[in-house]
mmCIF file of C-alpha atoms in Angstrom:
data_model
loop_
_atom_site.group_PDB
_atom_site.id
_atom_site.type_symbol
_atom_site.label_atom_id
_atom_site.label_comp_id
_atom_site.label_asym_id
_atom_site.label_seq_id
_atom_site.Cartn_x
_atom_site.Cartn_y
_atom_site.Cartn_z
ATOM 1 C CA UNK A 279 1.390 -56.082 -51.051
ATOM 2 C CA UNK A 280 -0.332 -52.770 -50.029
ATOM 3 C CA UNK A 281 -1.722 -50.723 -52.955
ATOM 4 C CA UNK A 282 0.436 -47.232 -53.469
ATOM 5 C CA UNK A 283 -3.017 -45.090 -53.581
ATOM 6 C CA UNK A 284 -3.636 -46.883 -49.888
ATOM 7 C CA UNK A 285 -0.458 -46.105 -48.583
ATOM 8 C CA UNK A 286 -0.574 -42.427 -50.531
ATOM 9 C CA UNK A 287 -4.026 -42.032 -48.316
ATOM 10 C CA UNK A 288 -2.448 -43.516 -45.340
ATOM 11 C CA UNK A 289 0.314 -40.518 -45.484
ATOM 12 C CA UNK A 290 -2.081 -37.777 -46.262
ATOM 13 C CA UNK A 291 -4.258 -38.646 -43.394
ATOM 14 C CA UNK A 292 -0.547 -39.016 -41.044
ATOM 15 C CA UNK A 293 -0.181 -35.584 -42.665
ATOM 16 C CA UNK A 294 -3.400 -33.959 -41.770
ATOM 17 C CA UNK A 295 -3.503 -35.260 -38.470
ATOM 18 C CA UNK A 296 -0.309 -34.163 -37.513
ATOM 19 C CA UNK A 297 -0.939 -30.774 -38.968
ATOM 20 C CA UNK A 298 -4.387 -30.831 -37.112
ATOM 21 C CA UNK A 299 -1.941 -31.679 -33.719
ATOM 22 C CA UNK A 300 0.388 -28.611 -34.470
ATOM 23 C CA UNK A 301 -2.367 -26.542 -34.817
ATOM 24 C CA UNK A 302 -4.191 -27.685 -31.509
ATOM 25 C CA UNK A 303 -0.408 -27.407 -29.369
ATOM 26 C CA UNK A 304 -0.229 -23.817 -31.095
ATOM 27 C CA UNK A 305 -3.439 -22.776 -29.847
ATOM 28 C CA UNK A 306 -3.185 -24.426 -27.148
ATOM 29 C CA UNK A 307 0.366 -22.816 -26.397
ATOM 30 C CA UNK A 308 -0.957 -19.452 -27.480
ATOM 31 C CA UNK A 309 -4.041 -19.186 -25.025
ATOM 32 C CA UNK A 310 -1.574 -20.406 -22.151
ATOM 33 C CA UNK A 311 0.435 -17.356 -23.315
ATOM 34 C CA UNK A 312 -2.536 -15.352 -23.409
ATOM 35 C CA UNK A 313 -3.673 -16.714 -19.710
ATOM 36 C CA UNK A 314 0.479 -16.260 -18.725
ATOM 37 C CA UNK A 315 0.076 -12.134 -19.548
ATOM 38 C CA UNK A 316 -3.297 -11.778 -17.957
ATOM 39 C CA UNK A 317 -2.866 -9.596 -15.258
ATOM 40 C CA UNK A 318 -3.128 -10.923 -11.522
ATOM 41 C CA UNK A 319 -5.045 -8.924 -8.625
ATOM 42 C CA UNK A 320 -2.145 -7.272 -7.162
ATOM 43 C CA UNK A 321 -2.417 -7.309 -3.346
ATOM 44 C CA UNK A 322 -0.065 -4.741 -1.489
ATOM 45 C CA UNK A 323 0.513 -4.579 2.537
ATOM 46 C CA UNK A 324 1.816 -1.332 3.462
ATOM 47 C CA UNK A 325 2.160 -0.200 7.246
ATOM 48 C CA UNK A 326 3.014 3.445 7.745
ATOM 49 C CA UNK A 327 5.658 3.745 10.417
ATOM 50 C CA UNK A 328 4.320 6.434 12.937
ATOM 51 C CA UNK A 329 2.573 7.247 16.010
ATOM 52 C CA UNK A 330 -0.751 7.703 16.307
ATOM 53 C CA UNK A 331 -3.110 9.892 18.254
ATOM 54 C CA UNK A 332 -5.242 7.832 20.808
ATOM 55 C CA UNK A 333 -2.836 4.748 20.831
ATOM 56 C CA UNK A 334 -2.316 3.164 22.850
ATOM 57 C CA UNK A 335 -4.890 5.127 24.941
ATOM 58 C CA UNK A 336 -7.708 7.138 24.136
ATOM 59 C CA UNK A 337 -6.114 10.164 26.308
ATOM 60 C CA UNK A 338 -2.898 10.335 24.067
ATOM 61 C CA UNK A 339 -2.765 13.293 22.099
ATOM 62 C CA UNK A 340 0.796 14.267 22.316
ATOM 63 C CA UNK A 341 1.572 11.641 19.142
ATOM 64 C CA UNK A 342 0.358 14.359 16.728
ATOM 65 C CA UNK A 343 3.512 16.417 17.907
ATOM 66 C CA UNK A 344 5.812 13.590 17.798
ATOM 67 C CA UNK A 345 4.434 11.217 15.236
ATOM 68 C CA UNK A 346 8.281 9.864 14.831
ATOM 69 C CA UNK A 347 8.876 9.012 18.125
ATOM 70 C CA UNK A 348 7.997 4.985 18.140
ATOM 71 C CA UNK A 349 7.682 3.104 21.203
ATOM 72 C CA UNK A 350 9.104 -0.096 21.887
ATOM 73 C CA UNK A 351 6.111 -2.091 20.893
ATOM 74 C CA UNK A 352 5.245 -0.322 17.500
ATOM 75 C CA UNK A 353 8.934 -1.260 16.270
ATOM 76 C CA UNK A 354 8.531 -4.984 17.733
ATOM 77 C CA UNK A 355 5.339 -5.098 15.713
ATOM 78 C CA UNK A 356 6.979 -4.138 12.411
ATOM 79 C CA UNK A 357 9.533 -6.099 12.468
ATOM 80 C CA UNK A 358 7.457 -9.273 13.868
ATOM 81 C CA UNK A 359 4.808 -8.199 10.661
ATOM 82 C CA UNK A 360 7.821 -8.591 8.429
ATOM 83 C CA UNK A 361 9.463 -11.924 9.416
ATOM 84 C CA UNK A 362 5.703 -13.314 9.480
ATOM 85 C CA UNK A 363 5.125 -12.227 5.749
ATOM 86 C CA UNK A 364 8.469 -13.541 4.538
ATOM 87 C CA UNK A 365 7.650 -16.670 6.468
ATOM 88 C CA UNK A 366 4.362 -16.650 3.842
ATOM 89 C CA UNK A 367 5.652 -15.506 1.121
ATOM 90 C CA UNK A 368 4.884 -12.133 1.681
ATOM 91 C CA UNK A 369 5.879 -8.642 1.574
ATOM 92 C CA UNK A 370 4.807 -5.310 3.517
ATOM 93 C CA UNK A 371 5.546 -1.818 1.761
ATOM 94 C CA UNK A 372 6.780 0.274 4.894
ATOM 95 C CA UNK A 373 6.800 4.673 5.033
ATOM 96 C CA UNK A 374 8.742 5.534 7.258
ATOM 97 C CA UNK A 375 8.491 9.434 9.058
ATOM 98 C CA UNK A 376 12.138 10.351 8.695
ATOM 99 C CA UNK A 377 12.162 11.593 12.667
ATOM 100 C CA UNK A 378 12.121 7.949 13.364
ATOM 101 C CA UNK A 379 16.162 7.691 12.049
ATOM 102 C CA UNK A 380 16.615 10.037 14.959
ATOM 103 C CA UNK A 381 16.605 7.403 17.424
ATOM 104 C CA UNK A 382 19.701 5.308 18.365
ATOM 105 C CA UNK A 383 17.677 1.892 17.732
ATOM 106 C CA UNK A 384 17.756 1.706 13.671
ATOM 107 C CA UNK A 385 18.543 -2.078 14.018
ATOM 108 C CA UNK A 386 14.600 -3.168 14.106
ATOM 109 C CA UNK A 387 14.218 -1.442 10.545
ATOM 110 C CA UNK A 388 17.528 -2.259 8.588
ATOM 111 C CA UNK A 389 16.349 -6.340 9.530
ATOM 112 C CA UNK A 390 13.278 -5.154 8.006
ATOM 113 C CA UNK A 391 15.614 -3.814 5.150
ATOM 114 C CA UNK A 392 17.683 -6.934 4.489
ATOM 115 C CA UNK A 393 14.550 -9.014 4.878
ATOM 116 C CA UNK A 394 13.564 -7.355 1.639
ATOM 117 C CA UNK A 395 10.784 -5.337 2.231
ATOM 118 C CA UNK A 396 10.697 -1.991 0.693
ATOM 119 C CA UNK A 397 10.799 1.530 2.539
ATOM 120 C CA UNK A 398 9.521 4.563 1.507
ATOM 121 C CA UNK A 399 9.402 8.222 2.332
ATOM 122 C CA UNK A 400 6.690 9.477 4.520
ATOM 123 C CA UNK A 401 7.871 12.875 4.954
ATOM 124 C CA UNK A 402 10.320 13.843 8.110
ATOM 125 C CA UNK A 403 7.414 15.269 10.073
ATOM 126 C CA UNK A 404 4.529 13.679 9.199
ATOM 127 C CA UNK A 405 3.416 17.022 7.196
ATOM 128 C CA UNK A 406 0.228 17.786 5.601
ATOM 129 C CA UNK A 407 1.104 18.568 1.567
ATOM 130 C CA UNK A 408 -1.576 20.366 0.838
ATOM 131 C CA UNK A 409 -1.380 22.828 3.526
ATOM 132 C CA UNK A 410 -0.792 26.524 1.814
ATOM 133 C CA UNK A 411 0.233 27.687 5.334
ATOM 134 C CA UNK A 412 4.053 27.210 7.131
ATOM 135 C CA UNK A 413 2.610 26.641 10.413
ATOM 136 C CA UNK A 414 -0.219 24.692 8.986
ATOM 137 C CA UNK A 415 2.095 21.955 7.595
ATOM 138 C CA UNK A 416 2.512 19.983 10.843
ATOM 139 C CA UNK A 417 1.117 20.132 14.618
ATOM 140 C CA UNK A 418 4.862 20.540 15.697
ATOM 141 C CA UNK A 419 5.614 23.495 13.524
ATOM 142 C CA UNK A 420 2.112 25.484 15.093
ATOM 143 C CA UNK A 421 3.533 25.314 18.721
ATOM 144 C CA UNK A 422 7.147 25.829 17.583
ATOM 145 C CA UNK A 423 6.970 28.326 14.849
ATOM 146 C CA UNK A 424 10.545 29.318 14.814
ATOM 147 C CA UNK A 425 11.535 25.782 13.196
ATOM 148 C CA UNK A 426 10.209 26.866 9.851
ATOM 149 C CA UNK A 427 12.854 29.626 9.220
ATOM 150 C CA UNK A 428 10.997 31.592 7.024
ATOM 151 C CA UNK A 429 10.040 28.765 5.012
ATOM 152 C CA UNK A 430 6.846 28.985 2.798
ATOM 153 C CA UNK A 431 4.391 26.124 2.910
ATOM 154 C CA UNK A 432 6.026 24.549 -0.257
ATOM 155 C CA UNK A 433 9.588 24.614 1.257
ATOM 156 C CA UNK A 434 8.742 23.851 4.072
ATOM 157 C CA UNK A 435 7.032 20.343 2.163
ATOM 158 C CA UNK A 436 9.712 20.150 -0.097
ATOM 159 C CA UNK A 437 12.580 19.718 2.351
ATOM 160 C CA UNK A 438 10.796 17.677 4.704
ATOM 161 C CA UNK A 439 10.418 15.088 1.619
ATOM 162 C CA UNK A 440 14.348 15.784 1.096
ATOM 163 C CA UNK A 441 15.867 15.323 4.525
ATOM 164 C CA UNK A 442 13.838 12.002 4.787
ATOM 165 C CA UNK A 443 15.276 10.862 1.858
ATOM 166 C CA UNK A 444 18.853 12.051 3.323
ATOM 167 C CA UNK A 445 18.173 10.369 6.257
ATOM 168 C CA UNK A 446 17.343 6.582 4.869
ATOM 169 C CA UNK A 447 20.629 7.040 2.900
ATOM 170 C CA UNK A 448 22.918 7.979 5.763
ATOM 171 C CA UNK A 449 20.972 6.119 8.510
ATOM 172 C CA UNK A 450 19.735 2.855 6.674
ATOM 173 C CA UNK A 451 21.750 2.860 3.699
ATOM 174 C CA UNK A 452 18.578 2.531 1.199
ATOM 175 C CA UNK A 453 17.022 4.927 -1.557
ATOM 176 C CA UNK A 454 13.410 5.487 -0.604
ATOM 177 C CA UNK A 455 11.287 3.253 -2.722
ATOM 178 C CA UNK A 456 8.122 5.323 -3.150
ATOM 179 C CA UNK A 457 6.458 8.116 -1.445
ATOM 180 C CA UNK A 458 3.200 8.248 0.509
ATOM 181 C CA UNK A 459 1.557 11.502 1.559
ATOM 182 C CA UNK A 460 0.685 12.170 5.292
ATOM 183 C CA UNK A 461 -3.137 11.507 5.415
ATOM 184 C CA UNK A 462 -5.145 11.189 2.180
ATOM 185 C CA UNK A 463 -7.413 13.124 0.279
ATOM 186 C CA UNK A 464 -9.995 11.604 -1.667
ATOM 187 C CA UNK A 465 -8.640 14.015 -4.790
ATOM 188 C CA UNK A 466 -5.271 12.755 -4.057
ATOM 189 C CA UNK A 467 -3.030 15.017 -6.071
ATOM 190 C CA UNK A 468 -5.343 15.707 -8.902
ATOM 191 C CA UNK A 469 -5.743 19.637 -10.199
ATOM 192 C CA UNK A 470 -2.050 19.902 -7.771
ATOM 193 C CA UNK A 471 0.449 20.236 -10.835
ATOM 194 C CA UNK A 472 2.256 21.725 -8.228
ATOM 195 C CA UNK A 473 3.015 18.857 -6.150
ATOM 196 C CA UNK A 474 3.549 16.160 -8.363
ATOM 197 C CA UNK A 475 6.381 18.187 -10.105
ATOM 198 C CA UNK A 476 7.680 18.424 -6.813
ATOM 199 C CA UNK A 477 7.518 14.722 -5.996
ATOM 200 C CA UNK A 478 9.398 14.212 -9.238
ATOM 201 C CA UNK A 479 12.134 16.953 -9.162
ATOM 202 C CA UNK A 480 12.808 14.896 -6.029
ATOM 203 C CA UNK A 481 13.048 11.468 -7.460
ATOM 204 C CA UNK A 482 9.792 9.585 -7.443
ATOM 205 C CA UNK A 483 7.716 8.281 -10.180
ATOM 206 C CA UNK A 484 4.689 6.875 -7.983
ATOM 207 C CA UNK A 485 2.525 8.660 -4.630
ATOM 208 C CA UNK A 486 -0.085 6.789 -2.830
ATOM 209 C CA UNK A 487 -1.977 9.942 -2.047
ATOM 210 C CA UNK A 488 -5.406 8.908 -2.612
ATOM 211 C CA UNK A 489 -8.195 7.749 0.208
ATOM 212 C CA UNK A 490 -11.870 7.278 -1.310
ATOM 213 C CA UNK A 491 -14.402 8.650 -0.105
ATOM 214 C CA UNK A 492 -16.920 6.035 1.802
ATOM 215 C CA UNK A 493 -20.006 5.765 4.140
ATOM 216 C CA UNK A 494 -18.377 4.579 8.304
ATOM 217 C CA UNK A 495 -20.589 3.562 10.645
ATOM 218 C CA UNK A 496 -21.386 5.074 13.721
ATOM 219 C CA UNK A 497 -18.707 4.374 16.815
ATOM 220 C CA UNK A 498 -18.904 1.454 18.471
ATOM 221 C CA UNK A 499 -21.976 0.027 16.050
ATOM 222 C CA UNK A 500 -21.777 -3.191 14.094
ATOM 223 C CA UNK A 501 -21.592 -2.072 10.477
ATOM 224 C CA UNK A 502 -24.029 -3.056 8.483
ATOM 225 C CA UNK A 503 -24.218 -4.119 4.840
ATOM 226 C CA UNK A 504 -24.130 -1.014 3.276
ATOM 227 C CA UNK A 505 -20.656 0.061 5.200
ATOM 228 C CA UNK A 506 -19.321 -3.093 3.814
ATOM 229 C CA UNK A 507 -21.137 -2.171 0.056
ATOM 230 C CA UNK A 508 -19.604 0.969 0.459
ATOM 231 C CA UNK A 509 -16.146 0.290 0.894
ATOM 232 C CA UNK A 510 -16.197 -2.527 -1.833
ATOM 233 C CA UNK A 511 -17.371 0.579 -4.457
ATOM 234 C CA UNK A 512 -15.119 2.678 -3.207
ATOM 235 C CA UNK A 513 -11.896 0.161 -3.486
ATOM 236 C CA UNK A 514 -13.267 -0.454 -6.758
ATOM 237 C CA UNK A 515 -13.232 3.278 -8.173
ATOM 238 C CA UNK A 516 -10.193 3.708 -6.403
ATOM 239 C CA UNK A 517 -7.597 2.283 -8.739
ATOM 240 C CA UNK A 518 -4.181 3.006 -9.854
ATOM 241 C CA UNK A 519 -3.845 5.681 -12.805
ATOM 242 C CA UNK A 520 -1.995 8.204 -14.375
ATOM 243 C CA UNK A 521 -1.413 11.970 -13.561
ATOM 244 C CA UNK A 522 -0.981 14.396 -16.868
ATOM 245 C CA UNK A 523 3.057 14.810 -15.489
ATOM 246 C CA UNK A 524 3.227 11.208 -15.636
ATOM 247 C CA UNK A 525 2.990 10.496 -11.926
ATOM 248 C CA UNK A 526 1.804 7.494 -11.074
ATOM 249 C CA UNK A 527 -1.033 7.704 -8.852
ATOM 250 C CA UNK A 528 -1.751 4.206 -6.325
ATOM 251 C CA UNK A 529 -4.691 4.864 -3.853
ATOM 252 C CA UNK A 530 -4.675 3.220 -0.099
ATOM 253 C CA UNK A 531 -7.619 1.266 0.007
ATOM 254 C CA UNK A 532 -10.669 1.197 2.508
ATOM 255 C CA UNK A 533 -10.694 0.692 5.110
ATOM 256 C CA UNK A 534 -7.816 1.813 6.903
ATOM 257 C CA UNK A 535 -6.813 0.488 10.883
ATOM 258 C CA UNK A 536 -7.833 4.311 11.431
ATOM 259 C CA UNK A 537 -11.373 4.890 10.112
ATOM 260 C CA UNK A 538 -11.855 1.141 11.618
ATOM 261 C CA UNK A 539 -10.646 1.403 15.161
ATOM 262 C CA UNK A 540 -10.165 4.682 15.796
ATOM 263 C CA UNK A 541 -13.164 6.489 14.126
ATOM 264 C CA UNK A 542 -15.406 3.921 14.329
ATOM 265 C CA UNK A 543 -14.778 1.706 16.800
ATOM 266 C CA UNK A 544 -14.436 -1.544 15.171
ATOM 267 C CA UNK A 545 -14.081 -4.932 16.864
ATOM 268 C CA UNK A 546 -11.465 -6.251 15.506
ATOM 269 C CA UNK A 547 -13.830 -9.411 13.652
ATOM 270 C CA UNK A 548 -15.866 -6.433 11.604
ATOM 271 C CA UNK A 549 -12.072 -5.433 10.105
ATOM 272 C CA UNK A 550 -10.910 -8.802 9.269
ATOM 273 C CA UNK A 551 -14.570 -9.152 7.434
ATOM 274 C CA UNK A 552 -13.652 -5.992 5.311
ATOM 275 C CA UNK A 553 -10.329 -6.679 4.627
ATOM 276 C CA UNK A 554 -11.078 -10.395 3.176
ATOM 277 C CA UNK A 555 -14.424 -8.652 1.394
ATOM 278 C CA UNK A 556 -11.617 -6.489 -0.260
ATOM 279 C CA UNK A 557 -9.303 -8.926 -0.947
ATOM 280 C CA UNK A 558 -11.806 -11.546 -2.475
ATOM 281 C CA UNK A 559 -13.381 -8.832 -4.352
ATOM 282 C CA UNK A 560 -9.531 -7.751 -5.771
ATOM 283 C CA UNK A 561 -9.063 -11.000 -6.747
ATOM 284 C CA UNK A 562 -12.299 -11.491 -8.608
ATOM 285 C CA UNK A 563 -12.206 -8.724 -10.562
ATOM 286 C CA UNK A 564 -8.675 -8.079 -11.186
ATOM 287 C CA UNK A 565 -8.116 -5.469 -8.874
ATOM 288 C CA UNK A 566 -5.530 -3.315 -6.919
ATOM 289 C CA UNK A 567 -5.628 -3.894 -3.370
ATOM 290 C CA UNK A 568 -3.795 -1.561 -1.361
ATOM 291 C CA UNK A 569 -4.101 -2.351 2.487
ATOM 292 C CA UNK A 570 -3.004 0.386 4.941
ATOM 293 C CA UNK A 571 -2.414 0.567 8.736
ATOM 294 C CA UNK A 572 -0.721 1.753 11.206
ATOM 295 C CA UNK A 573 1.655 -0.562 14.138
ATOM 296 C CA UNK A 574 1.000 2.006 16.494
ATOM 297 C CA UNK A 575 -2.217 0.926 15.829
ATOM 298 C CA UNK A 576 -2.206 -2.521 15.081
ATOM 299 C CA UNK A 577 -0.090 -3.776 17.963
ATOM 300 C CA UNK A 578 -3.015 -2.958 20.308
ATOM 301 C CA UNK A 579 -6.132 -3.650 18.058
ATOM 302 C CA UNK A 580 -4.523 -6.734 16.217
ATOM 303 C CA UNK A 581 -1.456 -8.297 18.038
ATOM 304 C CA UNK A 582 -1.639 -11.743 16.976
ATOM 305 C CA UNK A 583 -1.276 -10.544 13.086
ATOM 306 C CA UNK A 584 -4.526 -11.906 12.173
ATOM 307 C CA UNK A 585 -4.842 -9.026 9.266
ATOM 308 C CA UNK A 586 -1.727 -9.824 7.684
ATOM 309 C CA UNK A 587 -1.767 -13.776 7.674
ATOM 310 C CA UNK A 588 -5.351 -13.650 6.490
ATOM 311 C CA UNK A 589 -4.030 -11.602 3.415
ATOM 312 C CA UNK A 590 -1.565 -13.467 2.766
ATOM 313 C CA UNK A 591 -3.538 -17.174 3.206
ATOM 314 C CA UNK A 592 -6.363 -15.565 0.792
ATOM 315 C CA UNK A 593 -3.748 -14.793 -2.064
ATOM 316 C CA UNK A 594 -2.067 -18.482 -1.533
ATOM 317 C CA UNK A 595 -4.851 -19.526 -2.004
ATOM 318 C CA UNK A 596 -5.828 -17.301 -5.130
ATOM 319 C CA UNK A 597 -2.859 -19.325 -6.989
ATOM 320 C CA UNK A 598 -1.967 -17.516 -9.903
ATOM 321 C CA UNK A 599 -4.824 -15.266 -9.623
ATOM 322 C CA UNK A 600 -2.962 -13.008 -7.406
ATOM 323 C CA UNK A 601 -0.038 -12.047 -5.820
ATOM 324 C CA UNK A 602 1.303 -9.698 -2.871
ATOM 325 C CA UNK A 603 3.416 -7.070 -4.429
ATOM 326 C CA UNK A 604 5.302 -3.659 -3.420
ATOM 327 C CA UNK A 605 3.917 -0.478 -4.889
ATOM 328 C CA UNK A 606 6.782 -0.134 -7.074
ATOM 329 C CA UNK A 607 5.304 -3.022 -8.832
ATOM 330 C CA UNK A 608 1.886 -1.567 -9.136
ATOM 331 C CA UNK A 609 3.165 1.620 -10.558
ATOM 332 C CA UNK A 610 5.061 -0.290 -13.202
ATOM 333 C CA UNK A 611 2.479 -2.595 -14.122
ATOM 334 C CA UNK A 612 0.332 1.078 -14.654
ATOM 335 C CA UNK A 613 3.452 2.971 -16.311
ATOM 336 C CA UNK A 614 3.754 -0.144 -18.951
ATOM 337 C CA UNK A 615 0.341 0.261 -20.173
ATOM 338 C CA UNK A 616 0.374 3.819 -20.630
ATOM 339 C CA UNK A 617 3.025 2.752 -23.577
#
């Protein structure tokens, strides 16, 4: 027959080492808690749906006048882009220039629609929102000055951002989700009260305004190191914060399809270098990664997709590092920790 005291001892030590168990699952399940809320690199896609000058020749300058006006191929291309995302388990953040919902073909973007990537405002002209003169707000209104009606400059902004949104209602049957500015300023909309109570009084609680400032190299060089350096310190200062109204500010991200191919001349291989330097470097650090081109642009300087499946193979790849997201996202993530 066992001795009490030994089986006494026997049930402590049961005891302690099941309270030493609970403790280890507790910390255990509160470090996977604490590795569950750590915040992924957020990777964002975003084409801006409009024509560019010099595409798809160097000669074409008429674009600037008509930046709505897509051809056949820029609206295969965005759609194509979309399908291949989804198909990845991605998403692309489109802005759409409202002149585009002139044309009878909507079809292309409502697929885009239903596919479940989000659209946002880009203006209805493609106009420059920090111009302080009418005629200075858009190419179109310069050579037609009778279309402004009397308009001041911020009118003039105002109801282009308006009509847009009027436009994706009637014509596509969606609320634009976010707005992006025509062009970017490396200030964004900083020390421009003005604006951003403007962007709010119509509806929107994020802009993607802001393009850092970086070194290019010269046209039709191979860029060197320090391009590359460059950019990666430039996506790095360039992250996501708050504006004193509460506007959420989300920066586009260097280097853009435009300072690539069309300022500098890129091949194609020096872009795709960039964009996974970014993307790796996002996901390292915890970063905001927010790609931008252009279909008008892409369709002739990329038209296998190579840009988009590479960003979406690197974040697969990240695992829960990571994950390809729709500004909206971003600006909540940024709106959260603000409270």
């Amino acid at each position: 027959m066992l001795h009490p005291e030994f089986l006494n001892s026997l049930s402590r030590r049961a005891f302690f080492s099941a309270s030493l168990a609970a403790v280890s699952c507790s910390r255990l399940s509160s470090l996977q808690a604490r590795l569950n809320k750590a915040p992924k690199a957020q990777i964002a896609i975003t084409f801006d749906l409009e024509m560019s000058r010099m595409y798809p020749s160097r000669e074409m300058l008429e674009w600037d006048y008509q930046k709505g006006n897509l051809n056949q191929e820029t609206k295969d291309y965005s759609l194509k882009a979309a399908q291949i995302a989804s198909e990845l388990g991605g998403k692309v953040h489109y802005f759409c220039v409202g002149r585009v919902l002139e044309q009878k073909d909507v079809q292309w973007i409502k697929q885009i629609s239903e596919l479940g990537h989000p659209i946002g405002n880009h203006t209805y002209d493609h106009v420059n929102v920090w111009a302080t003169e009418p005629a200075k707000t858009q190419f179109r209104f310069s050579r037609s000055p009778w279309l402004l009606g009397g308009k001041t400059a911020a009118e003039v902004i105002q109801h282009n951002v308006r009509i847009t949104t009027e436009a994706m209602q009637q014509r596509l049957n969606v609320k634009p989700d976010g707005f992006r500015t025509p062009g970017g300023s490396s200030a964004g909309l900083d020390q421009r009260e003005d604006l951003q109570k403007l962007l709010q009084s119509e509806g929107f609680q994020w802009v993607s305004s802001k393009y850092p400032r970086h070194k290019y190299s010269e046209p039709g060089t191979e860029p060197q190191q320090e391009i590359f350096d460059s950019i990666l310190e430039a996506q790095r200062s360039a992250q996501p914060y708050v504006y004193p109204t509460g506007l959420v500010e989300i920066p586009m991200s260097p280097i853009s399809d435009v300072g690539a191919f069309r300022t500098s001349r890129w091949q194609r291989k020096y872009f795709l270098k960039s964009v996974e330097l970014c993307v790796q470097q996002a996901i390292e650090q915890k970063l905001v990664f927010d790609f931008l081109c252009h279909p008008s642009i892409m369709y002739v300087e990329d038209p296998d997709f190579e840009t988009v499946k590479l960003i979406c193979k690197l974040v697969q790849q990240a695992g829960d590092l990571a994950e390809i997201v729709g500004l909206s996202e971003i600006a909540g993530r940024y709106r959260e920790q603000q409270h």
